[in-house]
C-alpha atoms as a PDB file:
ATOM      1  CA  MET A   1      21.053  43.346  55.762  1.00  0.00           C
ATOM      2  CA  ALA A   2      17.250  43.230  55.601  1.00  0.00           C
ATOM      3  CA  GLY A   3      17.567  41.455  52.272  1.00  0.00           C
ATOM      4  CA  ARG A   4      19.862  38.810  53.753  1.00  0.00           C
ATOM      5  CA  ALA A   5      17.355  38.198  56.527  1.00  0.00           C
ATOM      6  CA  ARG A   6      14.485  37.748  54.071  1.00  0.00           C
ATOM      7  CA  ARG A   7      16.542  35.387  51.910  1.00  0.00           C
ATOM      8  CA  SER A   8      17.277  33.081  54.862  1.00  0.00           C
ATOM      9  CA  ALA A   9      15.049  30.105  54.098  1.00  0.00           C
ATOM     10  CA  THR A  10      15.758  28.197  57.311  1.00  0.00           C
ATOM     11  CA  LEU A  11      16.890  28.922  60.842  1.00  0.00           C
ATOM     12  CA  ASP A  12      20.285  27.474  60.003  1.00  0.00           C
ATOM     13  CA  ASP A  13      20.577  29.890  57.084  1.00  0.00           C
ATOM     14  CA  LEU A  14      19.537  32.742  59.336  1.00  0.00           C
ATOM     15  CA  ASP A  15      22.041  31.804  62.036  1.00  0.00           C
ATOM     16  CA  VAL A  16      24.877  31.890  59.504  1.00  0.00           C
ATOM     17  CA  ALA A  17      23.755  35.230  58.110  1.00  0.00           C
ATOM     18  CA  VAL A  18      23.334  36.784  61.570  1.00  0.00           C
ATOM     19  CA  SER A  19      26.844  35.723  62.540  1.00  0.00           C
ATOM     20  CA  ASP A  20      28.293  37.619  59.592  1.00  0.00           C
ATOM     21  CA  CYS A  21      26.557  40.974  60.153  1.00  0.00           C
ATOM     22  CA  PHE A  22      28.587  44.207  60.271  1.00  0.00           C
ATOM     23  CA  ALA A  23      25.707  46.689  59.995  1.00  0.00           C
ATOM     24  CA  CYS A  24      26.289  48.735  63.183  1.00  0.00           C
ATOM     25  CA  PRO A  25      29.803  50.263  63.400  1.00  0.00           C
ATOM     26  CA  ARG A  26      29.660  51.043  67.131  1.00  0.00           C
ATOM     27  CA  LEU A  27      28.593  47.503  68.002  1.00  0.00           C
ATOM     28  CA  VAL A  28      31.123  45.923  65.658  1.00  0.00           C
ATOM     29  CA  ALA A  29      33.930  47.953  67.236  1.00  0.00           C
ATOM     30  CA  TRP A  30      32.812  47.080  70.763  1.00  0.00           C
ATOM     31  CA  ARG A  31      32.297  43.360  70.256  1.00  0.00           C
ATOM     32  CA  GLU A  32      35.709  43.077  68.596  1.00  0.00           C
ATOM     33  CA  GLU A  33      37.456  45.164  71.245  1.00  0.00           C
ATOM     34  CA  VAL A  34      36.019  42.981  74.012  1.00  0.00           C
ATOM     35  CA  ALA A  35      37.034  39.842  72.120  1.00  0.00           C
ATOM     36  CA  ALA A  36      40.585  41.135  71.774  1.00  0.00           C
ATOM     37  CA  THR A  37      41.130  42.480  75.299  1.00  0.00           C
ATOM     38  CA  LYS A  38      39.116  39.746  77.079  1.00  0.00           C
ATOM     39  CA  ARG A  39      38.329  39.455  80.753  1.00  0.00           C
ATOM     40  CA  ALA A  40      41.270  38.247  82.826  1.00  0.00           C
ATOM     41  CA  SER A  41      39.446  35.091  83.910  1.00  0.00           C
ATOM     42  CA  PHE A  42      38.879  34.152  80.259  1.00  0.00           C
ATOM     43  CA  ARG A  43      42.229  35.274  78.852  1.00  0.00           C
ATOM     44  CA  ASP A  44      43.083  31.769  77.580  1.00  0.00           C
ATOM     45  CA  GLN A  45      39.821  31.433  75.653  1.00  0.00           C
ATOM     46  CA  GLU A  46      39.067  32.464  72.098  1.00  0.00           C
ATOM     47  CA  TYR A  47      36.107  34.849  72.072  1.00  0.00           C
ATOM     48  CA  TRP A  48      33.333  34.524  69.492  1.00  0.00           C
ATOM     49  CA  GLY A  49      33.327  38.300  68.943  1.00  0.00           C
ATOM     50  CA  ARG A  50      30.474  38.282  66.406  1.00  0.00           C
ATOM     51  CA  PRO A  51      26.691  38.675  66.420  1.00  0.00           C
ATOM     52  CA  VAL A  52      25.019  35.887  68.381  1.00  0.00           C
ATOM     53  CA  PRO A  53      22.238  33.918  66.660  1.00  0.00           C
ATOM     54  CA  GLY A  54      19.186  32.479  68.347  1.00  0.00           C
ATOM     55  CA  TYR A  55      19.208  29.035  69.893  1.00  0.00           C
ATOM     56  CA  GLY A  56      16.716  26.270  70.429  1.00  0.00           C
ATOM     57  CA  ALA A  57      13.927  24.335  68.793  1.00  0.00           C
ATOM     58  CA  GLY A  58      12.897  25.124  65.243  1.00  0.00           C
ATOM     59  CA  ASP A  59       9.323  24.133  66.103  1.00  0.00           C
ATOM     60  CA  ALA A  60       9.242  26.158  69.305  1.00  0.00           C
ATOM     61  CA  ARG A  61       5.911  26.867  70.909  1.00  0.00           C
ATOM     62  CA  LEU A  62       7.545  29.211  73.424  1.00  0.00           C
ATOM     63  CA  ALA A  63      10.058  31.952  72.636  1.00  0.00           C
ATOM     64  CA  ILE A  64      12.200  33.937  75.048  1.00  0.00           C
ATOM     65  CA  LEU A  65      13.129  37.394  73.799  1.00  0.00           C
ATOM     66  CA  GLY A  66      16.088  39.105  75.452  1.00  0.00           C
ATOM     67  CA  LEU A  67      17.855  42.422  75.041  1.00  0.00           C
ATOM     68  CA  ALA A  68      21.321  41.626  73.637  1.00  0.00           C
ATOM     69  CA  PRO A  69      24.278  39.275  74.280  1.00  0.00           C
ATOM     70  CA  ALA A  70      26.556  39.931  77.227  1.00  0.00           C
ATOM     71  CA  ALA A  71      30.084  41.109  76.456  1.00  0.00           C
ATOM     72  CA  HIS A  72      31.735  38.188  78.270  1.00  0.00           C
ATOM     73  CA  GLY A  73      28.805  35.775  77.937  1.00  0.00           C
ATOM     74  CA  GLY A  74      27.298  35.287  74.490  1.00  0.00           C
ATOM     75  CA  ASN A  75      29.952  37.462  72.874  1.00  0.00           C
ATOM     76  CA  ARG A  76      32.548  35.059  74.294  1.00  0.00           C
ATOM     77  CA  THR A  77      30.816  31.718  73.820  1.00  0.00           C
ATOM     78  CA  GLY A  78      28.755  32.349  70.681  1.00  0.00           C
ATOM     79  CA  ARG A  79      25.487  31.200  72.253  1.00  0.00           C
ATOM     80  CA  ILE A  80      22.868  33.479  73.693  1.00  0.00           C
ATOM     81  CA  PHE A  81      22.731  33.655  77.531  1.00  0.00           C
ATOM     82  CA  THR A  82      25.664  31.248  77.738  1.00  0.00           C
ATOM     83  CA  GLY A  83      28.673  31.588  80.003  1.00  0.00           C
ATOM     84  CA  ASP A  84      27.438  34.294  82.381  1.00  0.00           C
ATOM     85  CA  ARG A  85      25.407  34.549  85.562  1.00  0.00           C
ATOM     86  CA  SER A  86      22.270  35.718  83.779  1.00  0.00           C
ATOM     87  CA  GLY A  87      22.348  32.497  81.796  1.00  0.00           C
ATOM     88  CA  ASP A  88      22.941  30.487  84.955  1.00  0.00           C
ATOM     89  CA  VAL A  89      19.675  31.805  86.354  1.00  0.00           C
ATOM     90  CA  LEU A  90      17.718  31.472  83.116  1.00  0.00           C
ATOM     91  CA  PHE A  91      18.723  27.930  82.209  1.00  0.00           C
ATOM     92  CA  ALA A  92      18.282  26.677  85.753  1.00  0.00           C
ATOM     93  CA  ALA A  93      14.698  27.947  85.556  1.00  0.00           C
ATOM     94  CA  LEU A  94      14.158  26.358  82.141  1.00  0.00           C
ATOM     95  CA  HIS A  95      15.455  23.053  83.484  1.00  0.00           C
ATOM     96  CA  ARG A  96      13.083  23.228  86.449  1.00  0.00           C
ATOM     97  CA  ALA A  97      10.266  23.901  83.997  1.00  0.00           C
ATOM     98  CA  GLY A  98      11.186  20.879  81.906  1.00  0.00           C
ATOM     99  CA  LEU A  99      12.164  23.051  78.941  1.00  0.00           C
ATOM    100  CA  ALA A 100      15.916  22.292  79.041  1.00  0.00           C
ATOM    101  CA  ASN A 101      17.715  18.992  79.455  1.00  0.00           C
ATOM    102  CA  GLN A 102      20.288  20.448  81.860  1.00  0.00           C
ATOM    103  CA  PRO A 103      20.421  23.422  84.243  1.00  0.00           C
ATOM    104  CA  THR A 104      23.584  25.032  82.865  1.00  0.00           C
ATOM    105  CA  SER A 105      24.769  26.552  79.598  1.00  0.00           C
ATOM    106  CA  VAL A 106      28.516  27.125  79.485  1.00  0.00           C
ATOM    107  CA  SER A 107      29.615  26.559  75.872  1.00  0.00           C
ATOM    108  CA  ARG A 108      28.285  25.730  72.414  1.00  0.00           C
ATOM    109  CA  ASP A 109      29.303  22.075  72.778  1.00  0.00           C
ATOM    110  CA  ASP A 110      28.029  21.369  76.290  1.00  0.00           C
ATOM    111  CA  GLY A 111      25.097  19.176  75.203  1.00  0.00           C
ATOM    112  CA  LEU A 112      22.339  21.642  76.046  1.00  0.00           C
ATOM    113  CA  ALA A 113      19.012  20.995  74.298  1.00  0.00           C
ATOM    114  CA  LEU A 114      15.829  23.017  74.660  1.00  0.00           C
ATOM    115  CA  ARG A 115      12.360  21.527  74.462  1.00  0.00           C
ATOM    116  CA  ASP A 116       9.699  23.460  72.540  1.00  0.00           C
ATOM    117  CA  THR A 117      11.652  26.639  73.249  1.00  0.00           C
ATOM    118  CA  ARG A 118      13.773  29.090  71.282  1.00  0.00           C
ATOM    119  CA  ILE A 119      15.784  31.988  72.703  1.00  0.00           C
ATOM    120  CA  PHE A 120      16.814  35.087  70.759  1.00  0.00           C
ATOM    121  CA  ALA A 121      17.596  38.741  71.342  1.00  0.00           C
ATOM    122  CA  ALA A 122      16.292  42.027  69.986  1.00  0.00           C
ATOM    123  CA  VAL A 123      19.887  43.109  69.275  1.00  0.00           C
ATOM    124  CA  ARG A 124      22.397  40.459  68.209  1.00  0.00           C
ATOM    125  CA  CYS A 125      25.694  42.142  69.175  1.00  0.00           C
ATOM    126  CA  ALA A 126      26.936  42.916  72.673  1.00  0.00           C
ATOM    127  CA  PRO A 127      26.464  46.675  73.230  1.00  0.00           C
ATOM    128  CA  PRO A 128      28.581  48.953  75.447  1.00  0.00           C
ATOM    129  CA  ASP A 129      27.065  49.181  78.941  1.00  0.00           C
ATOM    130  CA  ASN A 130      24.361  46.739  77.801  1.00  0.00           C
ATOM    131  CA  LYS A 131      22.581  49.673  76.138  1.00  0.00           C
ATOM    132  CA  PRO A 132      21.958  49.507  72.387  1.00  0.00           C
ATOM    133  CA  THR A 133      20.714  52.698  70.771  1.00  0.00           C
ATOM    134  CA  PRO A 134      17.258  52.951  69.172  1.00  0.00           C
ATOM    135  CA  GLY A 135      18.958  53.086  65.782  1.00  0.00           C
ATOM    136  CA  GLU A 136      20.879  49.874  66.482  1.00  0.00           C
ATOM    137  CA  ARG A 137      17.683  48.189  67.626  1.00  0.00           C
ATOM    138  CA  ASP A 138      15.916  49.181  64.416  1.00  0.00           C
ATOM    139  CA  THR A 139      18.852  48.153  62.211  1.00  0.00           C
ATOM    140  CA  CYS A 140      18.915  44.732  63.852  1.00  0.00           C
ATOM    141  CA  ALA A 141      15.127  44.260  63.741  1.00  0.00           C
ATOM    142  CA  PRO A 142      15.010  42.335  60.413  1.00  0.00           C
ATOM    143  CA  TRP A 143      16.918  39.462  62.020  1.00  0.00           C
ATOM    144  CA  LEU A 144      14.358  39.232  64.819  1.00  0.00           C
ATOM    145  CA  HIS A 145      11.428  39.563  62.438  1.00  0.00           C
ATOM    146  CA  ARG A 146      12.698  36.778  60.181  1.00  0.00           C
ATOM    147  CA  GLU A 147      13.399  34.484  63.121  1.00  0.00           C
ATOM    148  CA  VAL A 148       9.870  34.971  64.424  1.00  0.00           C
ATOM    149  CA  GLU A 149       8.545  34.357  60.913  1.00  0.00           C
ATOM    150  CA  LEU A 150      10.419  31.062  60.676  1.00  0.00           C
ATOM    151  CA  VAL A 151       8.967  29.757  63.970  1.00  0.00           C
ATOM    152  CA  LYS A 152       5.554  31.317  63.345  1.00  0.00           C
ATOM    153  CA  PRO A 153       3.797  28.019  62.480  1.00  0.00           C
ATOM    154  CA  THR A 154       4.244  26.685  66.010  1.00  0.00           C
ATOM    155  CA  LEU A 155       4.877  29.775  68.159  1.00  0.00           C
ATOM    156  CA  ARG A 156       2.204  30.363  70.806  1.00  0.00           C
ATOM    157  CA  VAL A 157       3.756  32.536  73.507  1.00  0.00           C
ATOM    158  CA  VAL A 158       6.644  34.996  73.884  1.00  0.00           C
ATOM    159  CA  VAL A 159       8.331  35.800  77.203  1.00  0.00           C
ATOM    160  CA  ALA A 160       9.913  39.257  77.017  1.00  0.00           C
ATOM    161  CA  LEU A 161      12.846  39.663  79.397  1.00  0.00           C
ATOM    162  CA  GLY A 162      12.755  43.330  80.346  1.00  0.00           C
ATOM    163  CA  ALA A 163      11.159  46.487  78.978  1.00  0.00           C
ATOM    164  CA  PHE A 164      13.496  46.689  75.969  1.00  0.00           C
ATOM    165  CA  ALA A 165      12.443  43.261  74.726  1.00  0.00           C
ATOM    166  CA  TRP A 166       8.791  44.039  75.504  1.00  0.00           C
ATOM    167  CA  ALA A 167       9.006  47.137  73.303  1.00  0.00           C
ATOM    168  CA  ALA A 168      10.812  45.242  70.535  1.00  0.00           C
ATOM    169  CA  TRP A 169       8.015  42.693  70.285  1.00  0.00           C
ATOM    170  CA  TRP A 170       5.346  45.086  68.960  1.00  0.00           C
ATOM    171  CA  PRO A 171       7.043  45.957  65.638  1.00  0.00           C
ATOM    172  CA  ALA A 172       8.021  42.290  65.234  1.00  0.00           C
ATOM    173  CA  MET A 173       4.402  41.271  65.719  1.00  0.00           C
ATOM    174  CA  ALA A 174       3.230  43.857  63.206  1.00  0.00           C
ATOM    175  CA  ALA A 175       5.845  42.825  60.631  1.00  0.00           C
ATOM    176  CA  VAL A 176       5.289  39.082  60.916  1.00  0.00           C
ATOM    177  CA  TYR A 177       1.585  38.779  61.725  1.00  0.00           C
ATOM    178  CA  GLY A 178       0.257  41.924  60.103  1.00  0.00           C
ATOM    179  CA  VAL A 179      -1.484  42.855  63.330  1.00  0.00           C
ATOM    180  CA  ARG A 180      -1.438  46.456  64.462  1.00  0.00           C
ATOM    181  CA  PRO A 181      -0.152  46.838  68.062  1.00  0.00           C
ATOM    182  CA  PRO A 182      -2.696  48.040  70.611  1.00  0.00           C
ATOM    183  CA  VAL A 183      -2.947  51.759  71.346  1.00  0.00           C
ATOM    184  CA  PRO A 184      -1.831  52.655  73.914  1.00  0.00           C
ATOM    185  CA  ARG A 185       0.642  49.820  74.093  1.00  0.00           C
ATOM    186  CA  PRO A 186       0.409  47.795  77.307  1.00  0.00           C
ATOM    187  CA  ALA A 187       2.983  48.783  79.894  1.00  0.00           C
ATOM    188  CA  PHE A 188       5.774  46.363  80.711  1.00  0.00           C
ATOM    189  CA  GLY A 189       5.754  44.761  84.122  1.00  0.00           C
ATOM    190  CA  HIS A 190       6.778  41.488  85.654  1.00  0.00           C
ATOM    191  CA  GLY A 191       3.954  39.064  84.971  1.00  0.00           C
ATOM    192  CA  ALA A 192       2.189  41.475  82.619  1.00  0.00           C
ATOM    193  CA  ARG A 193       0.234  39.671  79.923  1.00  0.00           C
ATOM    194  CA  TRP A 194      -1.283  40.606  76.601  1.00  0.00           C
ATOM    195  CA  SER A 195      -3.042  38.465  74.040  1.00  0.00           C
ATOM    196  CA  GLY A 196      -4.685  39.158  70.713  1.00  0.00           C
ATOM    197  CA  ALA A 197      -6.339  37.216  67.964  1.00  0.00           C
ATOM    198  CA  ASP A 198      -4.056  35.060  65.800  1.00  0.00           C
ATOM    199  CA  VAL A 199      -0.811  36.206  67.464  1.00  0.00           C
ATOM    200  CA  PRO A 200       1.307  34.700  70.248  1.00  0.00           C
ATOM    201  CA  ALA A 201       0.506  35.702  73.806  1.00  0.00           C
ATOM    202  CA  LEU A 202       3.051  38.006  75.423  1.00  0.00           C
ATOM    203  CA  ILE A 203       4.299  37.728  79.015  1.00  0.00           C
ATOM    204  CA  GLY A 204       6.612  40.238  80.677  1.00  0.00           C
ATOM    205  CA  CYS A 205       9.401  39.101  82.978  1.00  0.00           C
ATOM    206  CA  TYR A 206      12.084  41.083  84.751  1.00  0.00           C
ATOM    207  CA  HIS A 207      15.397  40.551  83.002  1.00  0.00           C
ATOM    208  CA  VAL A 208      17.658  37.876  84.484  1.00  0.00           C
ATOM    209  CA  SER A 209      20.413  40.433  85.006  1.00  0.00           C
ATOM    210  CA  GLN A 210      22.667  40.265  88.044  1.00  0.00           C
ATOM    211  CA  GLN A 211      21.227  43.572  89.189  1.00  0.00           C
ATOM    212  CA  ASN A 212      17.778  41.979  89.393  1.00  0.00           C
ATOM    213  CA  THR A 213      18.715  38.538  90.668  1.00  0.00           C
ATOM    214  CA  PHE A 214      21.313  39.627  93.236  1.00  0.00           C
ATOM    215  CA  THR A 215      18.972  42.193  94.773  1.00  0.00           C
ATOM    216  CA  GLY A 216      16.011  39.834  94.932  1.00  0.00           C
ATOM    217  CA  ARG A 217      13.921  41.862  92.506  1.00  0.00           C
ATOM    218  CA  LEU A 218      13.702  38.659  90.463  1.00  0.00           C
ATOM    219  CA  THR A 219      13.692  35.390  92.392  1.00  0.00           C
ATOM    220  CA  PRO A 220      13.721  31.777  91.198  1.00  0.00           C
ATOM    221  CA  ALA A 221      10.113  31.434  92.340  1.00  0.00           C
ATOM    222  CA  MET A 222       9.105  34.430  90.226  1.00  0.00           C
ATOM    223  CA  LEU A 223      10.777  32.888  87.184  1.00  0.00           C
ATOM    224  CA  ASP A 224       9.086  29.568  87.871  1.00  0.00           C
ATOM    225  CA  ASP A 225       5.700  31.303  87.895  1.00  0.00           C
ATOM    226  CA  VAL A 226       6.418  33.000  84.560  1.00  0.00           C
ATOM    227  CA  PHE A 227       7.435  29.770  82.850  1.00  0.00           C
ATOM    228  CA  ALA A 228       4.515  27.860  84.335  1.00  0.00           C
ATOM    229  CA  ALA A 229       2.186  30.470  82.848  1.00  0.00           C
ATOM    230  CA  ALA A 230       4.039  30.418  79.537  1.00  0.00           C
ATOM    231  CA  LYS A 231       3.848  26.625  79.321  1.00  0.00           C
ATOM    232  CA  HIS A 232       0.128  26.739  79.987  1.00  0.00           C
ATOM    233  CA  LEU A 233      -0.473  29.340  77.279  1.00  0.00           C
ATOM    234  CA  ALA A 234       1.734  27.392  74.862  1.00  0.00           C
ATOM    235  CA  GLY A 235      -0.188  24.188  75.475  1.00  0.00           C
ATOM    236  CA  LEU A 236       2.784  22.504  77.096  1.00  0.00           C
ATOM    237  CA  ALA A 237       1.258  21.946  80.530  1.00  0.00           C
END
């Protein structure tokens, strides 16, 4: 699998290779079970049921790093953060920030386009209970590392959605930029920032999960502040 990631010369090549990955048996079984049983409200739809590639601009200055696709979101639609309430919150915020041409993302053919932005996940398959294991994270890491490498020429800032994504960034940074992570590693927090020489700046953001958005732990205003800061660091504002 690592070899396939390295051989992907373009983002399109990488997207195709990601979509055909069977490296983690537990995740393969889960994504396929969900795609077969479906949620009642989506019973007439054909689920994607495969790993979900990244999405967005190939010359992105800003990247959004998430945890993994949702079982009935990305695993259903085939596009990251698409077709679930987390995506509703995220893309509405990106639209307000001028980074998306529309505030919704419901399917792969809905006309969504991102400006200067690419979205990808640390783990590319939907995991049971939204909790990939450390081994699954490490097995999937070459996909993330190659994707970062392919957008490296323009990438200036990474927004990590949640502590899992924050932790996944450090080995990606080391692999792609050859820069040793700081010791001790900075703690994740909403609005936390870290920057180093010759690497993208990192901003922490609470994940756009329903648990966070429904309880008010993450509000639209908080997301707007994060993306305003990210745009500034990326030279987009």
